[in-house]
Amino acid sequence: MTTIKDIAKHADVSTATVSRVLNNDKHLSVSVETKKKILDICDEFGYVPLKKRRPQIEEGAKTKEIGIIMYCSQEYEWEDVYFLSIRKGIENECRNKNVLVKRIIHLGDQSSKEINDLDGVIVVGIPNPEEEKMLDETLGDNIVYVNNLVENDQVDNIIIDYEKATNKALDHLLELGHTRIGYIGGREHRGRSGPEMANPRKEAFEAKMNSHQLLNNNYIYLADEFLIKDGYDCIQHAIKNKEMPSAFFVASDAMAIGAIRALDEQGLHVPDDISIVSFNDISMAEYTKPALSTIKIYTEEMGKHAVKLLLDRFDGRRIPVKVVTPSKLIVRESTKKIR
Protein backbone atom coordinates (compact mmCIF):
# COMPACT_ATOMS: atom_id res chain seq x y z
CA MET A 1 0.00 0.00 0.00
CA THR A 2 1.35 3.45 -0.90
CA THR A 3 2.68 5.37 2.12
CA ILE A 4 3.51 9.00 2.91
CA LYS A 5 7.18 8.03 2.58
CA ASP A 6 6.54 6.83 -1.00
CA ILE A 7 4.74 10.08 -1.87
CA ALA A 8 7.54 12.17 -0.34
CA LYS A 9 10.21 10.28 -2.29
CA HIS A 10 8.38 10.72 -5.58
CA ALA A 11 7.66 14.43 -4.94
CA ASP A 12 11.23 15.05 -3.68
CA VAL A 13 10.02 16.60 -0.42
CA SER A 14 10.05 15.54 3.24
CA THR A 15 7.41 13.29 4.76
CA ALA A 16 6.52 16.17 7.09
CA THR A 17 5.76 18.39 4.10
CA VAL A 18 3.50 15.73 2.58
CA SER A 19 1.68 15.27 5.90
CA ARG A 20 1.14 19.01 6.36
CA VAL A 21 -0.12 19.46 2.80
CA LEU A 22 -2.60 16.59 3.24
CA ASN A 23 -3.75 18.10 6.56
CA ASN A 24 -4.19 21.51 4.87
CA ASP A 25 -1.77 23.19 7.27
CA LYS A 26 -2.28 26.93 6.67
CA HIS A 27 1.05 27.76 8.29
CA LEU A 28 3.03 25.66 5.81
CA SER A 29 5.19 27.75 3.50
CA VAL A 30 5.46 25.90 0.19
CA SER A 31 4.62 26.92 -3.36
CA VAL A 32 1.29 26.24 -5.02
CA GLU A 33 3.17 24.11 -7.57
CA THR A 34 4.63 21.88 -4.83
CA LYS A 35 1.22 21.41 -3.21
CA LYS A 36 -0.30 20.51 -6.57
CA LYS A 37 2.53 18.09 -7.31
CA ILE A 38 2.02 16.28 -3.99
CA LEU A 39 -1.75 16.05 -4.46
CA ASP A 40 -1.37 14.86 -8.06
CA ILE A 41 1.01 12.09 -6.97
CA CYS A 42 -1.39 11.04 -4.19
CA ASP A 43 -4.18 10.83 -6.75
CA GLU A 44 -2.09 8.93 -9.32
CA PHE A 45 -1.05 6.27 -6.82
CA GLY A 46 -4.36 6.06 -5.00
CA TYR A 47 -3.04 7.25 -1.63
CA VAL A 48 -5.71 7.76 1.03
CA PRO A 49 -4.75 9.05 4.52
CA LEU A 50 -5.25 6.51 7.29
CA LYS A 51 -7.83 8.63 9.10
CA LYS A 52 -10.03 8.44 5.99
CA ARG A 53 -9.59 4.68 5.73
CA ARG A 54 -10.52 3.82 9.32
CA PRO A 55 -14.25 4.60 9.17
CA GLN A 56 -14.66 2.27 6.20
CA ILE A 57 -12.71 -0.45 7.97
CA GLU A 58 -14.60 -0.08 11.23
CA GLU A 59 -18.14 0.21 9.79
CA GLY A 60 -20.35 -2.78 9.25
CA ALA A 61 -20.27 -6.28 10.64
CA LYS A 62 -17.54 -8.56 9.31
CA THR A 63 -14.96 -6.85 7.14
CA LYS A 64 -13.38 -9.14 4.57
CA GLU A 65 -9.60 -9.21 4.74
CA ILE A 66 -7.63 -9.86 1.57
CA GLY A 67 -4.06 -9.82 0.37
CA ILE A 68 -2.48 -8.56 -2.83
CA ILE A 69 0.46 -10.53 -4.20
CA MET A 70 2.51 -8.51 -6.68
CA TYR A 71 5.01 -10.35 -8.88
CA CYS A 72 7.24 -7.29 -9.14
CA SER A 73 9.36 -5.28 -6.72
CA GLN A 74 8.24 -1.96 -5.23
CA GLU A 75 11.01 -0.25 -7.21
CA TYR A 76 9.67 -1.81 -10.42
CA GLU A 77 6.18 -0.53 -9.61
CA TRP A 78 7.38 3.03 -9.30
CA GLU A 79 9.33 3.01 -12.58
CA ASP A 80 6.73 1.23 -14.71
CA VAL A 81 3.36 2.15 -13.21
CA TYR A 82 1.51 -0.55 -15.16
CA PHE A 83 1.46 -2.82 -12.09
CA LEU A 84 0.91 0.11 -9.74
CA SER A 85 -2.17 1.14 -11.72
CA ILE A 86 -3.66 -2.35 -11.31
CA ARG A 87 -2.98 -2.20 -7.57
CA LYS A 88 -4.51 1.27 -7.39
CA GLY A 89 -7.70 -0.12 -8.94
CA ILE A 90 -7.74 -2.96 -6.40
CA GLU A 91 -7.23 -0.67 -3.41
CA ASN A 92 -9.79 1.91 -4.55
CA GLU A 93 -12.45 -0.74 -5.10
CA CYS A 94 -11.66 -2.33 -1.72
CA ARG A 95 -12.27 1.01 -0.02
CA ASN A 96 -15.56 1.38 -1.89
CA LYS A 97 -16.67 -2.14 -0.91
CA ASN A 98 -15.51 -2.04 2.75
CA VAL A 99 -12.81 -4.64 2.14
CA LEU A 100 -9.58 -4.42 4.13
CA VAL A 101 -6.33 -4.95 2.24
CA LYS A 102 -4.53 -6.57 5.15
CA ARG A 103 -1.32 -7.51 3.43
CA ILE A 104 0.59 -6.56 0.28
CA ILE A 105 3.33 -8.98 -0.70
CA HIS A 106 5.87 -8.10 -3.39
CA LEU A 107 7.85 -10.45 -5.60
CA GLY A 108 5.63 -13.38 -4.69
CA ASP A 109 7.50 -13.81 -1.40
CA GLN A 110 4.53 -15.42 0.28
CA SER A 111 4.09 -18.49 2.42
CA SER A 112 1.01 -20.38 3.52
CA LYS A 113 1.49 -18.88 6.99
CA GLU A 114 1.22 -15.35 5.59
CA ILE A 115 -1.98 -15.99 3.67
CA ASN A 116 -3.95 -18.58 5.65
CA ASP A 117 -5.54 -15.87 7.82
CA LEU A 118 -6.87 -14.06 4.75
CA ASP A 119 -10.31 -14.46 3.20
CA GLY A 120 -8.80 -14.36 -0.28
CA VAL A 121 -6.01 -12.96 -2.44
CA ILE A 122 -5.60 -11.16 -5.74
CA VAL A 123 -2.44 -12.24 -7.56
CA VAL A 124 -0.99 -9.76 -10.06
CA GLY A 125 1.60 -11.40 -12.30
CA ILE A 126 2.87 -14.90 -12.88
CA PRO A 127 3.67 -17.33 -10.03
CA ASN A 128 5.78 -20.40 -10.60
CA PRO A 129 3.96 -23.77 -10.47
CA GLU A 130 4.97 -24.46 -6.84
CA GLU A 131 3.69 -21.07 -5.67
CA GLU A 132 0.48 -21.51 -7.62
CA LYS A 133 -0.08 -24.93 -6.03
CA MET A 134 0.50 -23.52 -2.53
CA LEU A 135 -2.03 -20.74 -3.14
CA ASP A 136 -4.62 -23.19 -4.45
CA GLU A 137 -4.18 -25.53 -1.48
CA THR A 138 -4.37 -22.69 1.05
CA LEU A 139 -7.23 -20.59 -0.34
CA GLY A 140 -9.14 -22.87 -2.68
CA ASP A 141 -11.38 -20.86 -5.01
CA ASN A 142 -10.88 -17.52 -3.25
CA ILE A 143 -8.14 -16.37 -5.62
CA VAL A 144 -8.28 -14.02 -8.59
CA TYR A 145 -5.34 -13.95 -10.99
CA VAL A 146 -4.68 -10.75 -12.94
CA ASN A 147 -2.52 -10.66 -16.08
CA ASN A 148 -1.87 -14.39 -15.99
CA LEU A 149 -3.60 -17.47 -17.36
CA VAL A 150 -2.80 -20.15 -14.77
CA GLU A 151 -3.03 -23.94 -14.98
CA ASN A 152 -5.93 -24.19 -12.51
CA ASP A 153 -9.11 -23.71 -14.55
CA GLN A 154 -11.25 -23.50 -11.40
CA VAL A 155 -10.06 -20.03 -10.38
CA ASP A 156 -10.91 -16.61 -11.80
CA ASN A 157 -8.64 -14.89 -14.33
CA ILE A 158 -8.44 -11.40 -15.77
CA ILE A 159 -6.26 -11.49 -18.86
CA ILE A 160 -5.24 -9.36 -21.83
CA ASP A 161 -5.79 -10.43 -25.42
CA TYR A 162 -2.18 -9.74 -26.39
CA GLU A 163 -2.66 -10.98 -29.94
CA LYS A 164 -5.49 -8.57 -30.68
CA ALA A 165 -3.72 -5.70 -28.92
CA THR A 166 -0.43 -6.31 -30.75
CA ASN A 167 -2.21 -6.56 -34.09
CA LYS A 168 -3.76 -3.12 -33.52
CA ALA A 169 -0.29 -1.64 -33.05
CA LEU A 170 1.16 -3.38 -36.10
CA ASP A 171 -1.83 -2.59 -38.31
CA HIS A 172 -1.30 1.07 -37.44
CA LEU A 173 2.35 0.91 -38.55
CA LEU A 174 1.51 -1.05 -41.70
CA GLU A 175 -1.17 1.49 -42.64
CA LEU A 176 1.49 4.20 -42.33
CA GLY A 177 3.56 2.35 -44.93
CA HIS A 178 6.13 0.71 -42.65
CA THR A 179 7.42 -2.69 -43.73
CA ARG A 180 10.72 -2.80 -41.80
CA ILE A 181 9.27 -3.12 -38.32
CA GLY A 182 11.26 -4.18 -35.26
CA TYR A 183 10.38 -5.41 -31.80
CA ILE A 184 11.78 -4.32 -28.43
CA GLY A 185 10.70 -6.23 -25.32
CA GLY A 186 11.70 -7.92 -22.08
CA ARG A 187 11.73 -11.52 -20.92
CA GLU A 188 8.93 -13.16 -18.92
CA HIS A 189 9.56 -15.57 -16.05
CA ARG A 190 7.27 -17.62 -13.83
CA GLY A 191 7.76 -16.27 -10.32
CA ARG A 192 10.99 -14.71 -9.13
CA SER A 193 13.42 -17.35 -10.32
CA GLY A 194 11.31 -19.67 -12.42
CA PRO A 195 11.94 -20.66 -16.02
CA GLU A 196 11.66 -18.17 -18.85
CA MET A 197 8.33 -18.39 -20.60
CA ALA A 198 7.02 -17.29 -23.98
CA ASN A 199 6.16 -13.61 -24.21
CA PRO A 200 2.70 -13.20 -25.77
CA ARG A 201 3.51 -9.80 -27.30
CA LYS A 202 6.61 -11.15 -29.03
CA GLU A 203 4.73 -14.25 -30.22
CA ALA A 204 1.91 -12.09 -31.60
CA PHE A 205 4.44 -9.78 -33.28
CA GLU A 206 6.20 -12.69 -34.98
CA ALA A 207 2.93 -14.26 -36.14
CA LYS A 208 1.61 -11.00 -37.59
CA MET A 209 4.85 -10.12 -39.37
CA ASN A 210 5.14 -13.67 -40.70
CA SER A 211 1.63 -13.45 -42.12
CA HIS A 212 2.79 -10.43 -44.15
CA GLN A 213 6.15 -12.08 -44.98
CA LEU A 214 7.88 -9.17 -43.25
CA LEU A 215 9.49 -10.83 -40.23
CA ASN A 216 13.19 -9.99 -39.85
CA ASN A 217 14.78 -11.52 -36.76
CA ASN A 218 17.62 -9.01 -36.99
CA TYR A 219 15.11 -6.35 -35.92
CA ILE A 220 14.16 -8.14 -32.67
CA TYR A 221 15.88 -6.92 -29.49
CA LEU A 222 15.28 -8.41 -26.04
CA ALA A 223 16.24 -7.22 -22.56
CA ASP A 224 15.86 -8.76 -19.12
CA GLU A 225 12.95 -6.54 -18.06
CA PHE A 226 10.54 -3.93 -19.43
CA LEU A 227 11.96 -0.77 -17.85
CA ILE A 228 13.39 2.50 -19.20
CA LYS A 229 17.02 1.34 -19.10
CA ASP A 230 16.11 -1.87 -20.95
CA GLY A 231 14.61 0.10 -23.83
CA TYR A 232 17.65 2.36 -23.88
CA ASP A 233 20.02 -0.62 -24.00
CA CYS A 234 18.07 -2.32 -26.81
CA ILE A 235 18.46 0.74 -29.04
CA GLN A 236 22.17 0.87 -28.21
CA HIS A 237 22.48 -2.73 -29.43
CA ALA A 238 20.48 -1.94 -32.57
CA ILE A 239 22.74 0.99 -33.42
CA LYS A 240 25.86 -1.08 -32.74
CA ASN A 241 24.57 -3.88 -34.98
CA LYS A 242 23.58 -1.37 -37.67
CA GLU A 243 20.20 -3.11 -37.96
CA MET A 244 17.69 -0.29 -37.75
CA PRO A 245 14.09 -0.64 -39.02
CA SER A 246 11.82 2.27 -39.90
CA ALA A 247 9.55 1.54 -36.92
CA PHE A 248 9.54 -0.33 -33.63
CA PHE A 249 6.74 -1.99 -31.69
CA VAL A 250 7.90 -1.64 -28.08
CA ALA A 251 6.43 -3.93 -25.41
CA SER A 252 6.03 -1.26 -22.71
CA ASP A 253 5.78 2.52 -22.49
CA ALA A 254 8.70 2.59 -20.05
CA MET A 255 10.93 0.82 -22.59
CA ALA A 256 9.74 3.25 -25.28
CA ILE A 257 10.81 6.23 -23.15
CA GLY A 258 14.31 4.75 -22.86
CA ALA A 259 14.39 3.91 -26.57
CA ILE A 260 13.49 7.48 -27.56
CA ARG A 261 16.26 8.84 -25.32
CA ALA A 262 18.85 6.53 -26.88
CA LEU A 263 17.74 7.42 -30.41
CA ASP A 264 17.87 11.14 -29.63
CA GLU A 265 21.44 10.81 -28.34
CA GLN A 266 22.40 9.33 -31.72
CA GLY A 267 20.74 12.16 -33.64
CA LEU A 268 17.76 10.02 -34.67
CA HIS A 269 14.39 11.62 -34.09
CA VAL A 270 10.99 10.07 -33.40
CA PRO A 271 8.89 10.02 -35.54
CA ASP A 272 10.80 11.75 -38.38
CA ASP A 273 13.48 9.05 -38.58
CA ILE A 274 11.88 6.15 -36.70
CA SER A 275 8.29 5.59 -35.58
CA ILE A 276 7.50 3.99 -32.23
CA VAL A 277 4.25 2.49 -30.99
CA SER A 278 4.28 1.06 -27.48
CA PHE A 279 2.07 -0.75 -24.98
CA ASN A 280 0.12 0.07 -21.77
CA ASP A 281 -0.66 3.83 -22.01
CA ILE A 282 0.74 4.69 -18.58
CA SER A 283 0.04 8.19 -17.26
CA MET A 284 3.39 9.55 -18.55
CA ALA A 285 2.75 8.40 -22.13
CA GLU A 286 0.95 11.55 -23.22
CA TYR A 287 3.57 13.82 -21.62
CA THR A 288 6.72 12.38 -23.21
CA LYS A 289 8.34 14.24 -26.09
CA PRO A 290 7.05 13.15 -28.50
CA ALA A 291 3.86 11.89 -26.86
CA LEU A 292 3.62 8.12 -27.28
CA SER A 293 1.32 6.35 -29.69
CA THR A 294 0.46 3.30 -27.64
CA ILE A 295 -1.99 0.50 -26.93
CA LYS A 296 -4.17 1.44 -23.98
CA ILE A 297 -4.75 -1.33 -21.45
CA TYR A 298 -7.44 -0.58 -18.86
CA THR A 299 -5.26 -1.52 -15.91
CA GLU A 300 -7.15 0.27 -13.16
CA GLU A 301 -10.39 -1.34 -14.33
CA MET A 302 -8.64 -4.73 -14.23
CA GLY A 303 -7.91 -4.14 -10.56
CA LYS A 304 -11.46 -3.04 -9.78
CA HIS A 305 -12.94 -6.03 -11.56
CA ALA A 306 -10.64 -8.39 -9.66
CA VAL A 307 -12.17 -7.19 -6.38
CA LYS A 308 -15.69 -7.68 -7.73
CA LEU A 309 -14.87 -11.24 -8.80
CA LEU A 310 -13.40 -12.03 -5.39
CA LEU A 311 -16.48 -10.65 -3.62
CA ASP A 312 -18.65 -12.84 -5.85
CA ARG A 313 -16.63 -15.82 -4.64
CA PHE A 314 -17.22 -14.79 -1.03
CA ASP A 315 -20.96 -14.70 -1.83
CA GLY A 316 -20.87 -18.32 -2.94
CA ARG A 317 -20.20 -18.32 -6.70
CA ARG A 318 -18.36 -21.49 -7.67
CA ILE A 319 -18.32 -21.26 -11.46
CA PRO A 320 -14.92 -19.86 -12.57
CA VAL A 321 -14.88 -16.71 -14.68
CA LYS A 322 -12.31 -15.55 -17.22
CA VAL A 323 -12.41 -11.87 -18.18
CA VAL A 324 -10.62 -10.70 -21.33
CA THR A 325 -9.61 -7.05 -21.00
CA PRO A 326 -10.15 -4.86 -24.09
CA SER A 327 -7.46 -2.64 -25.57
CA LYS A 328 -7.46 0.53 -27.67
CA LEU A 329 -4.95 2.14 -30.03
CA ILE A 330 -4.12 5.69 -28.92
CA VAL A 331 -2.45 7.63 -31.74
CA ARG A 332 -0.27 10.53 -30.60
CA GLU A 333 3.01 11.91 -31.92
CA SER A 334 5.52 9.03 -32.01
CA THR A 335 4.27 7.46 -35.26
CA LYS A 336 4.31 8.94 -38.73
CA LYS A 337 3.66 7.94 -42.34
CA ILE A 338 6.89 6.67 -43.84
CA ARG A 339 8.59 9.02 -46.28
Short mmCIF file of C-alpha atoms in Angstrom, two decimals, residues 10 54 82 110 249 285:
data_model
loop_
_atom_site.label_atom_id
_atom_site.label_comp_id
_atom_site.label_asym_id
_atom_site.label_seq_id
_atom_site.Cartn_x
_atom_site.Cartn_y
_atom_site.Cartn_z
CA HIS A 10 8.38 10.72 -5.58
CA ARG A 54 -10.52 3.82 9.32
CA TYR A 82 1.51 -0.55 -15.16
CA GLN A 110 4.53 -15.42 0.28
CA PHE A 249 6.74 -1.99 -31.69
CA ALA A 285 2.75 8.40 -22.13
#
